[in-house]
């Protein structure tokens, strides 16, 4: 197989995703070279392509190869790596560069593929489950019996949050955007599923938890943030990890007027109000956490042990050939997909 990577030379639409030859990297000391068999696609990759992802500008700039997660086989190891050998099945995370047939990463960013996952499922596992784990266990710390509200409960992170919420002993209310996603959210373990395409979202949310929610997990942005906060109970926590509704649903390019208008309408949380309401607002970006070695290792070790125990299952996966990366971006931007999308070299 010819070594290739997706490269974006400057911000724009789907036409900016170019497939180019790759000089296979030689692993440095402490690194491992992986021949990828599947690569996870995340909405953040689309935001990178549009030139709107802050950490991409900070760490890489242009040109850039997007991609945070992958699975494959070890092709070579650098000096000092003694616990992995060529041929080992691994999944991994990377701060960009994942859309590639070969990638070299530090050893601590790789983990064994559980026997319960195929390579496509493994490639789509780390980003969504690490995001969900950090949101729920590092930031929210819900007590058993807590009521949690999960937006986009049939998506990648959403379905991971539903499952982790059940592990934490919570009562999980999931929100989906269309009727064909209801069964997916139920299958992941949601106690109540709200289909906002056929019922009033916030009336249904109030009915499901009249006293408010202990945790609301929201990556929509301005379209739901204000009401997400309003539906917290006393001591409730709003966890923010994205702003998807500000981005385009078709065409692949930002609508700058909409972005500006949505930015102006985004809630600002006054610390005096938060204190009086007895609530918290927390937010994070996973790409800034990859250098937290202990956190990464602890989180992935727990997550993979739950997979092996059968307590976590991978979300549904849709596969795209690597040379159809633009179609994968169109699909994930459409908001109609369920579970995870992966690229297959």
Short mmCIF file of C-alpha atoms in Angstrom, two decimals, residues 6-334:
data_model
loop_
_atom_site.label_atom_id
_atom_site.label_comp_id
_atom_site.label_asym_id
_atom_site.label_seq_id
_atom_site.Cartn_x
_atom_site.Cartn_y
_atom_site.Cartn_z
CA UNK A 6 -4.85 13.91 4.01
CA UNK A 7 -3.45 17.43 3.96
CA UNK A 8 -5.26 20.76 4.23
CA UNK A 9 -3.17 23.64 2.93
CA UNK A 10 -5.58 26.42 3.91
CA UNK A 11 -9.04 26.89 5.36
CA UNK A 12 -12.07 26.15 3.26
CA UNK A 13 -14.65 23.61 2.17
CA UNK A 14 -14.41 19.95 1.28
CA UNK A 15 -12.19 20.71 -1.72
CA UNK A 16 -9.37 21.55 0.71
CA UNK A 17 -9.07 17.88 1.74
CA UNK A 18 -6.28 16.62 -0.50
CA UNK A 19 -4.79 13.13 -0.44
CA UNK A 20 -1.01 13.31 -0.85
CA UNK A 21 1.99 10.94 -0.74
CA UNK A 22 3.54 10.41 2.67
CA UNK A 23 7.16 9.76 3.53
CA UNK A 24 6.74 7.05 6.17
CA UNK A 25 8.09 8.50 9.43
CA UNK A 26 10.91 6.80 11.31
CA UNK A 27 10.00 6.50 15.00
CA UNK A 28 12.19 8.51 17.34
CA UNK A 29 13.27 7.34 20.78
CA UNK A 30 10.18 6.51 22.80
CA UNK A 31 7.93 6.52 19.74
CA UNK A 32 6.00 3.80 17.90
CA UNK A 33 5.16 3.72 14.19
CA UNK A 34 1.65 2.43 13.47
CA UNK A 35 0.25 1.34 10.10
CA UNK A 36 -3.33 2.50 10.45
CA UNK A 37 -6.26 0.27 9.55
CA UNK A 38 -8.98 2.72 10.58
CA UNK A 39 -9.11 6.40 11.56
CA UNK A 40 -11.81 8.09 13.61
CA UNK A 41 -13.65 11.11 12.20
CA UNK A 42 -14.86 13.79 14.61
CA UNK A 43 -16.76 17.02 14.11
CA UNK A 44 -13.69 18.85 15.37
CA UNK A 45 -11.90 17.71 12.20
CA UNK A 46 -14.39 19.75 10.17
CA UNK A 47 -13.80 22.77 12.38
CA UNK A 48 -10.05 22.35 11.76
CA UNK A 49 -10.71 22.30 8.01
CA UNK A 50 -12.69 25.55 8.30
CA UNK A 51 -9.78 27.22 10.10
CA UNK A 52 -11.74 27.74 13.31
CA UNK A 53 -10.05 25.31 15.71
CA UNK A 54 -7.87 27.29 18.10
CA UNK A 55 -5.48 24.52 19.19
CA UNK A 56 -4.83 23.53 15.55
CA UNK A 57 -3.58 27.05 14.89
CA UNK A 58 -1.62 27.05 18.13
CA UNK A 59 0.14 23.69 17.71
CA UNK A 60 0.41 23.18 13.93
CA UNK A 61 -0.84 25.93 11.61
CA UNK A 62 -1.02 25.32 7.84
CA UNK A 63 -0.74 22.86 6.24
CA UNK A 64 -2.31 20.41 8.65
CA UNK A 65 -3.38 16.77 8.68
CA UNK A 66 -6.46 16.44 10.91
CA UNK A 67 -7.36 13.43 13.02
CA UNK A 68 -7.23 12.64 16.74
CA UNK A 69 -7.59 8.84 16.84
CA UNK A 70 -6.69 5.69 14.96
CA UNK A 71 -6.22 1.93 15.20
CA UNK A 72 -3.79 -0.35 13.42
CA UNK A 73 -0.74 -2.56 13.79
CA UNK A 74 2.69 -1.64 15.08
CA UNK A 75 5.11 -1.32 12.16
CA UNK A 76 8.28 -0.30 14.03
CA UNK A 77 9.39 0.94 17.44
CA UNK A 78 11.90 3.56 18.44
CA UNK A 79 14.74 3.23 20.90
CA UNK A 80 13.60 2.55 24.44
CA UNK A 81 10.27 0.93 23.53
CA UNK A 82 10.43 -2.67 24.73
CA UNK A 83 6.82 -3.62 25.50
CA UNK A 84 5.43 -3.45 21.95
CA UNK A 85 6.56 -5.42 18.92
CA UNK A 86 5.72 -5.17 15.22
CA UNK A 87 2.33 -6.72 14.50
CA UNK A 88 0.70 -5.74 17.80
CA UNK A 89 -2.87 -4.42 17.49
CA UNK A 90 -3.15 -0.96 19.03
CA UNK A 91 -5.46 2.02 19.20
CA UNK A 92 -4.12 5.47 19.82
CA UNK A 93 -4.66 9.19 20.15
CA UNK A 94 -2.74 12.02 18.58
CA UNK A 95 -2.90 15.79 18.65
CA UNK A 96 -3.64 16.04 14.89
CA UNK A 97 -2.10 13.95 12.11
CA UNK A 98 -4.44 10.96 12.33
CA UNK A 99 -5.72 11.03 8.73
CA UNK A 100 -2.72 9.06 7.53
CA UNK A 101 -1.78 5.52 6.54
CA UNK A 102 1.21 5.65 8.93
CA UNK A 103 1.74 7.67 12.08
CA UNK A 104 4.47 7.81 14.74
CA UNK A 105 3.36 8.74 18.26
CA UNK A 106 4.83 8.55 21.78
CA UNK A 107 4.39 5.14 23.39
CA UNK A 108 2.09 6.46 26.14
CA UNK A 109 -0.53 7.43 23.52
CA UNK A 110 -1.11 3.80 22.46
CA UNK A 111 -3.25 1.10 24.06
CA UNK A 112 -4.06 -2.53 23.24
CA UNK A 113 -7.19 -3.20 21.18
CA UNK A 114 -9.67 -5.21 23.28
CA UNK A 115 -10.82 -8.45 21.66
CA UNK A 116 -14.39 -7.14 21.78
CA UNK A 117 -13.60 -4.38 19.25
CA UNK A 118 -12.73 -4.64 15.57
CA UNK A 119 -10.31 -2.10 14.14
CA UNK A 120 -13.02 0.31 12.99
CA UNK A 121 -14.69 0.27 16.40
CA UNK A 122 -11.32 0.70 18.09
CA UNK A 123 -10.42 3.70 15.91
CA UNK A 124 -13.67 5.43 16.83
CA UNK A 125 -13.36 4.70 20.54
CA UNK A 126 -10.72 6.96 22.17
CA UNK A 127 -11.85 10.52 21.40
CA UNK A 128 -15.52 10.17 22.22
CA UNK A 129 -15.01 8.05 25.32
CA UNK A 130 -12.15 10.19 26.65
CA UNK A 131 -14.31 13.29 26.12
CA UNK A 132 -17.25 11.67 27.89
CA UNK A 133 -15.06 10.30 30.69
CA UNK A 134 -13.41 13.65 31.38
CA UNK A 135 -16.73 15.48 31.31
CA UNK A 136 -18.47 13.08 33.66
CA UNK A 137 -15.80 11.73 36.02
CA UNK A 138 -13.22 14.53 36.13
CA UNK A 139 -15.57 17.54 36.00
CA UNK A 140 -19.13 16.56 36.96
CA UNK A 141 -18.54 13.83 39.60
CA UNK A 142 -22.22 12.83 39.75
CA UNK A 143 -23.41 10.87 42.76
CA UNK A 144 -25.33 7.63 42.27
CA UNK A 145 -28.96 8.46 41.58
CA UNK A 146 -28.17 11.83 40.00
CA UNK A 147 -30.25 12.98 37.05
CA UNK A 148 -28.19 13.84 33.98
CA UNK A 149 -29.33 15.34 30.68
CA UNK A 150 -27.32 14.39 27.59
CA UNK A 151 -27.71 16.31 24.33
CA UNK A 152 -27.09 14.41 21.05
CA UNK A 153 -27.47 11.14 22.92
CA UNK A 154 -27.20 8.97 19.78
CA UNK A 155 -23.97 10.56 18.55
CA UNK A 156 -20.42 9.54 19.37
CA UNK A 157 -19.81 11.46 22.61
CA UNK A 158 -23.49 11.44 23.51
CA UNK A 159 -23.82 7.66 23.35
CA UNK A 160 -20.60 7.35 25.37
CA UNK A 161 -22.02 9.72 28.00
CA UNK A 162 -25.21 7.67 28.23
CA UNK A 163 -23.24 4.49 28.89
CA UNK A 164 -20.88 6.10 31.39
CA UNK A 165 -23.82 7.71 33.14
CA UNK A 166 -25.28 4.26 33.71
CA UNK A 167 -21.95 3.01 35.06
CA UNK A 168 -21.95 5.97 37.46
CA UNK A 169 -25.40 4.91 38.69
CA UNK A 170 -27.18 7.94 37.25
CA UNK A 171 -30.64 8.36 35.79
CA UNK A 172 -29.93 9.34 32.18
CA UNK A 173 -32.23 11.46 30.03
CA UNK A 174 -31.04 11.57 26.42
CA UNK A 175 -31.99 14.06 23.71
CA UNK A 176 -31.97 13.14 20.02
CA UNK A 177 -32.74 15.21 16.95
CA UNK A 178 -34.77 12.76 14.89
CA UNK A 179 -36.93 9.68 15.34
CA UNK A 180 -34.46 7.27 13.73
CA UNK A 181 -32.01 7.98 16.56
CA UNK A 182 -34.36 7.12 19.44
CA UNK A 183 -33.63 3.38 19.48
CA UNK A 184 -29.86 3.97 19.42
CA UNK A 185 -30.07 6.14 22.54
CA UNK A 186 -32.29 3.57 24.25
CA UNK A 187 -29.91 0.77 23.31
CA UNK A 188 -27.04 2.70 24.89
CA UNK A 189 -28.99 2.76 28.17
CA UNK A 190 -30.92 6.02 28.36
CA UNK A 191 -33.79 5.83 30.86
CA UNK A 192 -35.76 8.46 28.97
CA UNK A 193 -35.27 9.59 25.35
CA UNK A 194 -36.57 12.95 24.15
CA UNK A 195 -37.04 13.29 20.39
CA UNK A 196 -36.93 17.04 19.88
CA UNK A 197 -38.13 16.66 16.29
CA UNK A 198 -41.54 15.47 17.50
CA UNK A 199 -42.00 16.98 20.97
CA UNK A 200 -41.21 20.17 22.86
CA UNK A 201 -37.67 19.59 24.15
CA UNK A 202 -37.79 21.63 27.32
CA UNK A 203 -41.31 20.64 28.37
CA UNK A 204 -40.25 17.02 28.02
CA UNK A 205 -37.04 17.71 29.94
CA UNK A 206 -39.02 19.28 32.80
CA UNK A 207 -41.42 16.34 32.87
CA UNK A 208 -38.53 13.88 33.01
CA UNK A 209 -36.88 15.69 35.96
CA UNK A 210 -39.18 18.26 37.61
CA UNK A 211 -36.55 19.24 40.20
CA UNK A 212 -33.97 20.04 37.52
CA UNK A 213 -30.81 18.18 36.56
CA UNK A 214 -27.67 17.50 38.54
CA UNK A 215 -25.63 17.52 35.32
CA UNK A 216 -26.37 18.79 31.81
CA UNK A 217 -23.85 17.92 29.07
CA UNK A 218 -24.05 20.24 26.07
CA UNK A 219 -21.95 20.54 22.89
CA UNK A 220 -24.58 22.42 20.88
CA UNK A 221 -23.62 25.97 21.78
CA UNK A 222 -25.97 28.93 21.61
CA UNK A 223 -29.01 26.95 20.43
CA UNK A 224 -29.41 25.21 23.81
CA UNK A 225 -26.95 26.64 26.35
CA UNK A 226 -29.30 29.15 27.92
CA UNK A 227 -32.04 26.59 28.54
CA UNK A 228 -29.52 23.91 29.54
CA UNK A 229 -28.38 26.20 32.34
CA UNK A 230 -31.96 27.13 33.26
CA UNK A 231 -32.81 23.45 33.78
CA UNK A 232 -30.09 22.80 36.34
CA UNK A 233 -31.21 21.99 39.85
CA UNK A 234 -29.53 23.36 42.95
CA UNK A 235 -25.81 22.34 42.92
CA UNK A 236 -26.22 21.39 39.25
CA UNK A 237 -23.34 21.52 36.78
CA UNK A 238 -23.44 22.50 33.12
CA UNK A 239 -20.59 20.85 31.18
CA UNK A 240 -19.76 22.46 27.83
CA UNK A 241 -17.53 20.70 25.30
CA UNK A 242 -18.50 22.10 21.90
CA UNK A 243 -20.52 24.62 19.87
CA UNK A 244 -21.87 22.55 16.99
CA UNK A 245 -24.98 24.61 16.23
CA UNK A 246 -22.80 27.57 15.29
CA UNK A 247 -21.29 25.59 12.40
CA UNK A 248 -22.77 24.95 8.92
CA UNK A 249 -25.00 21.95 8.22
CA UNK A 250 -24.20 21.98 4.50
CA UNK A 251 -21.66 23.46 2.15
CA UNK A 252 -18.68 22.98 4.45
CA UNK A 253 -17.90 26.69 4.86
CA UNK A 254 -18.60 28.96 7.83
CA UNK A 255 -21.41 31.48 7.62
CA UNK A 256 -19.56 34.44 9.11
CA UNK A 257 -22.70 36.49 9.78
CA UNK A 258 -24.29 33.55 11.63
CA UNK A 259 -21.09 32.96 13.56
CA UNK A 260 -20.98 36.59 14.65
CA UNK A 261 -24.65 36.61 15.60
CA UNK A 262 -24.34 33.35 17.53
CA UNK A 263 -21.23 34.65 19.30
CA UNK A 264 -23.16 37.72 20.44
CA UNK A 265 -26.04 35.52 21.68
CA UNK A 266 -23.84 33.04 23.54
CA UNK A 267 -24.58 33.24 27.29
CA UNK A 268 -22.03 34.88 29.60
CA UNK A 269 -22.09 33.47 33.10
CA UNK A 270 -21.77 36.00 35.90
CA UNK A 271 -19.98 34.60 38.97
CA UNK A 272 -22.41 36.46 41.24
CA UNK A 273 -25.34 34.78 39.51
CA UNK A 274 -23.66 31.38 39.65
CA UNK A 275 -23.09 31.80 43.38
CA UNK A 276 -26.68 32.81 44.03
CA UNK A 277 -28.07 30.01 41.82
CA UNK A 278 -25.74 27.51 43.54
CA UNK A 279 -24.67 26.11 40.16
CA UNK A 280 -21.46 25.59 38.16
CA UNK A 281 -20.44 25.95 34.51
CA UNK A 282 -17.41 23.97 33.37
CA UNK A 283 -15.86 23.59 29.92
CA UNK A 284 -12.89 21.90 28.24
CA UNK A 285 -11.23 20.96 24.94
CA UNK A 286 -9.80 17.44 24.79
CA UNK A 287 -6.95 18.44 22.47
CA UNK A 288 -5.32 20.36 25.32
CA UNK A 289 -5.26 17.26 27.54
CA UNK A 290 -3.12 14.86 25.48
CA UNK A 291 0.07 15.85 27.30
CA UNK A 292 -1.49 14.94 30.66
CA UNK A 293 0.15 11.49 30.71
CA UNK A 294 -1.25 10.23 34.01
CA UNK A 295 -4.79 11.39 33.19
CA UNK A 296 -4.68 9.80 29.73
CA UNK A 297 -3.36 6.48 31.02
CA UNK A 298 -5.76 6.27 33.96
CA UNK A 299 -8.79 7.22 31.85
CA UNK A 300 -8.07 4.82 29.00
CA UNK A 301 -7.18 1.98 31.36
CA UNK A 302 -10.55 2.29 33.12
CA UNK A 303 -12.46 2.66 29.86
CA UNK A 304 -10.85 -0.35 28.21
CA UNK A 305 -11.38 -2.47 31.32
CA UNK A 306 -15.10 -1.64 31.12
CA UNK A 307 -15.08 -2.73 27.48
CA UNK A 308 -13.47 -6.03 28.43
CA UNK A 309 -16.05 -6.51 31.20
CA UNK A 310 -18.89 -5.90 28.73
CA UNK A 311 -20.04 -2.73 30.51
CA UNK A 312 -19.24 -0.48 27.54
CA UNK A 313 -19.96 -1.15 23.88
CA UNK A 314 -18.69 0.75 20.87
CA UNK A 315 -21.28 2.94 19.14
CA UNK A 316 -22.44 1.98 15.63
CA UNK A 317 -19.75 2.62 13.00
CA UNK A 318 -20.04 3.79 9.39
CA UNK A 319 -16.94 3.31 7.24
CA UNK A 320 -15.58 5.51 4.42
CA UNK A 321 -12.52 4.82 2.25
CA UNK A 322 -9.72 7.31 2.97
CA UNK A 323 -10.12 8.83 -0.50
CA UNK A 324 -13.76 9.63 0.35
CA UNK A 325 -12.79 11.84 3.29
CA UNK A 326 -14.88 14.70 1.89
CA UNK A 327 -17.98 12.49 1.96
CA UNK A 328 -17.25 11.63 5.58
CA UNK A 329 -17.05 15.34 6.43
CA UNK A 330 -20.32 16.03 4.60
CA UNK A 331 -21.99 13.22 6.51
CA UNK A 332 -20.87 14.27 9.98
CA UNK A 333 -21.76 17.92 9.31
CA UNK A 334 -25.27 16.92 8.21
#
